[in-house]
PDB file of C-alpha atoms in Angstrom:
ATOM      1  CA  UNK R  94      60.504 132.079 145.385  1.00 67.00           C
ATOM      2  CA  UNK R  95      62.716 133.804 148.312  1.00 94.00           C
ATOM      3  CA  UNK R  96      61.878 138.166 149.117  1.00 97.00           C
ATOM      4  CA  UNK R  97      64.836 139.834 150.354  1.00 98.00           C
ATOM      5  CA  UNK R  98      65.805 139.114 153.992  1.00 98.00           C
ATOM      6  CA  UNK R  99      65.130 143.032 155.638  1.00 98.00           C
ATOM      7  CA  UNK R 100      68.819 144.325 156.293  1.00 98.00           C
ATOM      8  CA  UNK R 101      68.995 143.537 159.655  1.00 98.00           C
ATOM      9  CA  UNK R 102      68.197 139.913 159.378  1.00 98.00           C
ATOM     10  CA  UNK R 103      70.523 140.598 156.833  1.00 98.00           C
ATOM     11  CA  UNK R 104      73.484 141.626 158.772  1.00 98.00           C
ATOM     12  CA  UNK R 105      72.687 139.150 162.224  1.00 98.00           C
ATOM     13  CA  UNK R 106      72.879 136.486 159.221  1.00 98.00           C
ATOM     14  CA  UNK R 107      76.366 137.296 158.526  1.00 98.00           C
ATOM     15  CA  UNK R 108      77.322 138.005 162.040  1.00 98.00           C
ATOM     16  CA  UNK R 109      76.063 134.730 163.410  1.00 98.00           C
ATOM     17  CA  UNK R 110      78.112 133.287 161.139  1.00 98.00           C
ATOM     18  CA  UNK R 111      81.092 134.082 162.865  1.00 98.00           C
ATOM     19  CA  UNK R 112      81.944 137.362 160.708  1.00 98.00           C
ATOM     20  CA  UNK R 113      83.434 140.881 161.515  1.00 98.00           C
ATOM     21  CA  UNK R 114      81.434 143.587 159.741  1.00 98.00           C
ATOM     22  CA  UNK R 115      81.959 146.821 158.920  1.00 98.00           C
ATOM     23  CA  UNK R 116      78.929 149.163 158.673  1.00 98.00           C
ATOM     24  CA  UNK R 117      79.375 151.739 155.801  1.00 98.00           C
ATOM     25  CA  UNK R 118      77.266 155.107 156.455  1.00 97.00           C
ATOM     26  CA  UNK R 119      73.365 154.432 155.843  1.00 98.00           C
ATOM     27  CA  UNK R 120      74.210 151.632 153.969  1.00 98.00           C
ATOM     28  CA  UNK R 121      70.674 149.642 154.923  1.00 98.00           C
ATOM     29  CA  UNK R 122      68.863 152.570 152.499  1.00 98.00           C
ATOM     30  CA  UNK R 123      71.906 152.862 149.690  1.00 98.00           C
ATOM     31  CA  UNK R 124      70.661 151.475 146.660  1.00 98.00           C
ATOM     32  CA  UNK R 125      69.102 152.055 143.159  1.00 98.00           C
ATOM     33  CA  UNK R 126      65.936 150.363 143.664  1.00 97.00           C
ATOM     34  CA  UNK R 127      64.725 153.548 142.118  1.00 96.00           C
ATOM     35  CA  UNK R 128      66.198 151.653 138.785  1.00 96.00           C
ATOM     36  CA  UNK R 129      63.974 149.247 139.472  1.00 96.00           C
ATOM     37  CA  UNK R 130      62.725 145.728 141.611  1.00 96.00           C
ATOM     38  CA  UNK R 131      65.010 144.263 144.042  1.00 97.00           C
ATOM     39  CA  UNK R 132      63.681 140.699 144.551  1.00 98.00           C
ATOM     40  CA  UNK R 133      62.653 137.907 144.251  1.00 98.00           C
ATOM     41  CA  UNK R 134      66.078 136.690 145.186  1.00 98.00           C
ATOM     42  CA  UNK R 135      67.018 133.420 144.039  1.00 98.00           C
ATOM     43  CA  UNK R 136      71.284 133.771 144.632  1.00 98.00           C
ATOM     44  CA  UNK R 137      74.702 134.920 146.047  1.00 98.00           C
ATOM     45  CA  UNK R 138      77.498 136.241 143.331  1.00 98.00           C
ATOM     46  CA  UNK R 139      80.298 135.989 144.262  1.00 98.00           C
ATOM     47  CA  UNK R 140      82.813 139.012 142.164  1.00 98.00           C
ATOM     48  CA  UNK R 141      86.236 140.328 142.416  1.00 98.00           C
ATOM     49  CA  UNK R 142      87.560 143.782 142.581  1.00 98.00           C
ATOM     50  CA  UNK R 143      90.132 144.754 140.222  1.00 97.00           C
ATOM     51  CA  UNK R 144      91.198 146.931 142.998  1.00 97.00           C
ATOM     52  CA  UNK R 145      93.719 147.165 145.795  1.00 94.00           C
ATOM     53  CA  UNK R 146      93.952 148.587 149.388  1.00 97.00           C
ATOM     54  CA  UNK R 147      90.636 148.053 151.364  1.00 98.00           C
ATOM     55  CA  UNK R 148      89.593 151.614 151.809  1.00 98.00           C
ATOM     56  CA  UNK R 149      89.740 152.748 148.360  1.00 98.00           C
ATOM     57  CA  UNK R 150      88.341 149.532 147.409  1.00 98.00           C
ATOM     58  CA  UNK R 151      85.168 149.945 149.389  1.00 98.00           C
ATOM     59  CA  UNK R 152      84.482 153.699 148.892  1.00 98.00           C
ATOM     60  CA  UNK R 153      84.688 152.493 145.289  1.00 98.00           C
ATOM     61  CA  UNK R 154      82.393 149.338 145.836  1.00 98.00           C
ATOM     62  CA  UNK R 155      80.138 152.192 148.124  1.00 98.00           C
ATOM     63  CA  UNK R 156      80.111 154.797 146.023  1.00 98.00           C
ATOM     64  CA  UNK R 157      80.778 153.449 142.237  1.00 97.00           C
ATOM     65  CA  UNK R 158      81.866 155.810 139.286  1.00 94.00           C
ATOM     66  CA  UNK R 159      80.573 157.764 136.405  1.00 93.00           C
ATOM     67  CA  UNK R 160      79.309 155.100 134.723  1.00 93.00           C
ATOM     68  CA  UNK R 161      78.125 152.856 137.041  1.00 96.00           C
ATOM     69  CA  UNK R 162      76.290 154.337 140.467  1.00 97.00           C
ATOM     70  CA  UNK R 163      76.908 152.734 143.504  1.00 98.00           C
ATOM     71  CA  UNK R 164      76.311 150.822 145.217  1.00 98.00           C
ATOM     72  CA  UNK R 165      78.192 147.893 143.416  1.00 98.00           C
ATOM     73  CA  UNK R 166      77.803 145.275 145.409  1.00 98.00           C
ATOM     74  CA  UNK R 167      75.758 144.340 149.113  1.00 98.00           C
ATOM     75  CA  UNK R 168      78.914 143.865 151.162  1.00 98.00           C
ATOM     76  CA  UNK R 169      82.556 144.071 150.511  1.00 98.00           C
ATOM     77  CA  UNK R 170      84.887 140.834 151.476  1.00 98.00           C
ATOM     78  CA  UNK R 171      88.635 142.238 152.574  1.00 98.00           C
ATOM     79  CA  UNK R 172      91.756 140.749 152.888  1.00 98.00           C
ATOM     80  CA  UNK R 173      91.510 140.357 156.261  1.00 98.00           C
ATOM     81  CA  UNK R 174      87.904 139.024 156.413  1.00 98.00           C
ATOM     82  CA  UNK R 175      86.517 141.675 156.499  1.00 98.00           C
ATOM     83  CA  UNK R 176      83.042 142.485 155.502  1.00 99.00           C
ATOM     84  CA  UNK R 177      82.319 146.068 154.756  1.00 99.00           C
ATOM     85  CA  UNK R 178      78.479 146.645 154.043  1.00 99.00           C
ATOM     86  CA  UNK R 179      77.548 149.579 151.504  1.00 98.00           C
ATOM     87  CA  UNK R 180      74.578 149.104 150.894  1.00 98.00           C
ATOM     88  CA  UNK R 181      71.329 147.292 150.815  1.00 98.00           C
ATOM     89  CA  UNK R 182      68.546 146.867 147.859  1.00 98.00           C
ATOM     90  CA  UNK R 183      69.090 146.581 144.163  1.00 98.00           C
ATOM     91  CA  UNK R 184      72.922 146.905 143.540  1.00 98.00           C
ATOM     92  CA  UNK R 185      74.906 147.324 140.572  1.00 98.00           C
ATOM     93  CA  UNK R 186      76.582 144.161 140.247  1.00 98.00           C
ATOM     94  CA  UNK R 187      75.358 141.952 138.430  1.00 98.00           C
ATOM     95  CA  UNK R 188      74.424 143.727 134.875  1.00 97.00           C
ATOM     96  CA  UNK R 189      72.183 141.359 132.697  1.00 98.00           C
ATOM     97  CA  UNK R 190      72.784 137.644 132.206  1.00 98.00           C
ATOM     98  CA  UNK R 191      72.250 134.312 130.971  1.00 98.00           C
ATOM     99  CA  UNK R 192      68.445 133.330 131.934  1.00 98.00           C
ATOM    100  CA  UNK R 193      69.452 129.818 131.837  1.00 98.00           C
ATOM    101  CA  UNK R 194      71.546 130.378 134.609  1.00 98.00           C
ATOM    102  CA  UNK R 195      69.175 132.153 136.054  1.00 98.00           C
ATOM    103  CA  UNK R 196      66.908 129.065 135.395  1.00 98.00           C
ATOM    104  CA  UNK R 197      69.663 126.585 136.925  1.00 98.00           C
ATOM    105  CA  UNK R 198      70.394 128.574 140.420  1.00 98.00           C
ATOM    106  CA  UNK R 199      66.735 128.639 140.776  1.00 98.00           C
ATOM    107  CA  UNK R 200      66.640 124.299 140.635  1.00 98.00           C
ATOM    108  CA  UNK R 201      69.657 124.321 142.648  1.00 97.00           C
ATOM    109  CA  UNK R 202      70.634 122.690 139.187  1.00 97.00           C
ATOM    110  CA  UNK R 203      74.414 122.284 137.176  1.00 96.00           C
ATOM    111  CA  UNK R 204      74.512 125.268 135.470  1.00 98.00           C
ATOM    112  CA  UNK R 205      74.446 125.701 131.694  1.00 97.00           C
ATOM    113  CA  UNK R 206      77.194 127.573 129.633  1.00 96.00           C
ATOM    114  CA  UNK R 207      76.576 131.786 129.902  1.00 96.00           C
ATOM    115  CA  UNK R 208      75.955 132.630 126.601  1.00 95.00           C
ATOM    116  CA  UNK R 209      73.385 135.405 126.307  1.00 96.00           C
ATOM    117  CA  UNK R 210      72.978 138.281 128.469  1.00 97.00           C
ATOM    118  CA  UNK R 211      68.992 138.929 128.407  1.00 97.00           C
ATOM    119  CA  UNK R 212      67.825 138.233 132.112  1.00 98.00           C
ATOM    120  CA  UNK R 213      68.514 141.461 135.186  1.00 98.00           C
ATOM    121  CA  UNK R 214      71.321 140.272 137.745  1.00 98.00           C
ATOM    122  CA  UNK R 215      71.015 143.018 139.916  1.00 98.00           C
ATOM    123  CA  UNK R 216      67.353 142.449 140.527  1.00 98.00           C
ATOM    124  CA  UNK R 217      68.012 138.105 141.895  1.00 98.00           C
ATOM    125  CA  UNK R 218      71.433 137.663 142.959  1.00 98.00           C
ATOM    126  CA  UNK R 219      73.517 139.454 146.493  1.00 98.00           C
ATOM    127  CA  UNK R 220      76.778 140.464 145.655  1.00 98.00           C
ATOM    128  CA  UNK R 221      79.511 140.089 147.191  1.00 99.00           C
ATOM    129  CA  UNK R 222      82.406 141.838 146.207  1.00 98.00           C
ATOM    130  CA  UNK R 223      85.928 140.327 147.346  1.00 98.00           C
ATOM    131  CA  UNK R 224      89.239 142.851 147.402  1.00 98.00           C
ATOM    132  CA  UNK R 225      91.550 141.319 144.882  1.00 98.00           C
ATOM    133  CA  UNK R 226      93.763 142.475 141.946  1.00 98.00           C
ATOM    134  CA  UNK R 227      91.970 139.805 139.694  1.00 96.00           C
ATOM    135  CA  UNK R 228      94.487 138.712 137.654  1.00 96.00           C
ATOM    136  CA  UNK R 229      95.239 135.204 139.086  1.00 94.00           C
ATOM    137  CA  UNK R 230      98.528 136.064 140.931  1.00 96.00           C
ATOM    138  CA  UNK R 231      97.670 138.691 143.374  1.00 98.00           C
ATOM    139  CA  UNK R 232      96.556 135.794 146.788  1.00 97.00           C
ATOM    140  CA  UNK R 233      93.783 134.867 148.528  1.00 98.00           C
ATOM    141  CA  UNK R 234      94.513 134.621 152.096  1.00 98.00           C
ATOM    142  CA  UNK R 235      92.901 131.471 153.857  1.00 98.00           C
ATOM    143  CA  UNK R 236      91.076 134.439 155.935  1.00 98.00           C
ATOM    144  CA  UNK R 237      89.474 136.323 153.005  1.00 98.00           C
ATOM    145  CA  UNK R 238      88.120 133.015 151.395  1.00 98.00           C
ATOM    146  CA  UNK R 239      86.969 131.872 154.790  1.00 98.00           C
ATOM    147  CA  UNK R 240      84.958 135.256 154.708  1.00 99.00           C
ATOM    148  CA  UNK R 241      83.808 134.035 151.267  1.00 99.00           C
ATOM    149  CA  UNK R 242      82.684 130.855 152.327  1.00 98.00           C
ATOM    150  CA  UNK R 243      80.660 132.070 155.488  1.00 98.00           C
ATOM    151  CA  UNK R 244      79.343 135.342 153.823  1.00 99.00           C
ATOM    152  CA  UNK R 245      77.897 132.868 150.975  1.00 98.00           C
ATOM    153  CA  UNK R 246      76.868 130.234 153.692  1.00 98.00           C
ATOM    154  CA  UNK R 247      75.002 132.506 155.866  1.00 98.00           C
ATOM    155  CA  UNK R 248      72.536 133.946 153.248  1.00 98.00           C
ATOM    156  CA  UNK R 249      72.255 130.135 151.338  1.00 98.00           C
ATOM    157  CA  UNK R 250      71.237 129.076 155.543  1.00 98.00           C
ATOM    158  CA  UNK R 251      68.723 131.895 155.636  1.00 98.00           C
ATOM    159  CA  UNK R 252      66.748 131.761 152.423  1.00 98.00           C
ATOM    160  CA  UNK R 253      67.491 127.050 152.616  1.00 98.00           C
ATOM    161  CA  UNK R 254      69.322 127.023 149.882  1.00 98.00           C
ATOM    162  CA  UNK R 255      72.062 124.431 148.984  1.00 98.00           C
ATOM    163  CA  UNK R 256      75.686 125.838 147.466  1.00 98.00           C
ATOM    164  CA  UNK R 257      74.026 125.523 144.239  1.00 98.00           C
ATOM    165  CA  UNK R 258      72.295 128.434 144.982  1.00 98.00           C
ATOM    166  CA  UNK R 259      75.926 130.575 144.660  1.00 98.00           C
ATOM    167  CA  UNK R 260      77.661 131.635 141.732  1.00 98.00           C
ATOM    168  CA  UNK R 261      80.406 133.423 140.326  1.00 98.00           C
ATOM    169  CA  UNK R 262      80.139 136.746 137.885  1.00 98.00           C
ATOM    170  CA  UNK R 263      82.083 134.708 135.449  1.00 98.00           C
ATOM    171  CA  UNK R 264      79.515 132.172 135.211  1.00 98.00           C
ATOM    172  CA  UNK R 265      76.433 135.011 135.275  1.00 98.00           C
ATOM    173  CA  UNK R 266      77.553 137.496 132.221  1.00 97.00           C
ATOM    174  CA  UNK R 267      79.915 135.909 128.986  1.00 96.00           C
ATOM    175  CA  UNK R 268      82.715 137.725 129.225  1.00 96.00           C
ATOM    176  CA  UNK R 269      83.229 137.875 132.695  1.00 97.00           C
ATOM    177  CA  UNK R 270      87.055 136.193 134.192  1.00 97.00           C
ATOM    178  CA  UNK R 271      85.707 136.965 138.456  1.00 98.00           C
ATOM    179  CA  UNK R 272      86.134 135.397 139.973  1.00 98.00           C
ATOM    180  CA  UNK R 273      90.020 134.450 139.171  1.00 97.00           C
ATOM    181  CA  UNK R 274      92.336 132.790 141.617  1.00 97.00           C
ATOM    182  CA  UNK R 275      89.863 130.400 142.400  1.00 97.00           C
ATOM    183  CA  UNK R 276      87.506 127.991 140.865  1.00 97.00           C
ATOM    184  CA  UNK R 277      83.643 128.126 142.128  1.00 98.00           C
ATOM    185  CA  UNK R 278      83.292 124.476 142.433  1.00 98.00           C
ATOM    186  CA  UNK R 279      85.910 124.530 144.884  1.00 98.00           C
ATOM    187  CA  UNK R 280      84.478 127.924 147.129  1.00 98.00           C
ATOM    188  CA  UNK R 281      80.949 125.396 146.018  1.00 98.00           C
ATOM    189  CA  UNK R 282      82.329 122.603 148.175  1.00 98.00           C
ATOM    190  CA  UNK R 283      83.132 124.508 151.156  1.00 98.00           C
ATOM    191  CA  UNK R 284      79.897 126.311 151.580  1.00 98.00           C
ATOM    192  CA  UNK R 285      78.133 122.960 151.527  1.00 98.00           C
ATOM    193  CA  UNK R 286      80.667 121.813 154.283  1.00 98.00           C
ATOM    194  CA  UNK R 287      79.532 124.995 155.712  1.00 98.00           C
ATOM    195  CA  UNK R 288      76.155 124.045 155.667  1.00 98.00           C
ATOM    196  CA  UNK R 289      76.132 120.703 156.444  1.00 95.00           C
TER     197      UNK R 289
END
């Protein structure tokens, strides 16, 4: 079981991995901790935003909307590779997912199919929303893919996790398709290479 790192350690880990980090407001204390526990943490979840334009995307992920209050992640990874930190602690990003998937992440084993939504993922995963329309046609610039790799690797490095602790929303919650436009296996391969 891993306790979440402090907000200061989190930003340091991202910067140590060579990322450009943008701090958005009082991100260190912007969270949903009053709705439930944050931790123990077991992995990193990657999403796409279904949005266009970094300012709008960052604002939406920070504030949320009427049906889902923000923060909607910990960091927004923009097309230019910058990581905008919008919250820290419990965030509304993972939702309910499959307990068998969580068990596989904890054991760092191959993921089973996600066929149920019975476990609170907001408690257990760091979350990155990645700016993309999610239609399979919006490009993923190389600099953005590199930033996603580095962000995931940064967290894995601090916690001593392997790339098997990095999952996509589509691997956690039935019916989700994000991230669309690259495979999670390819991302895990890049994270594994970076962690060597």
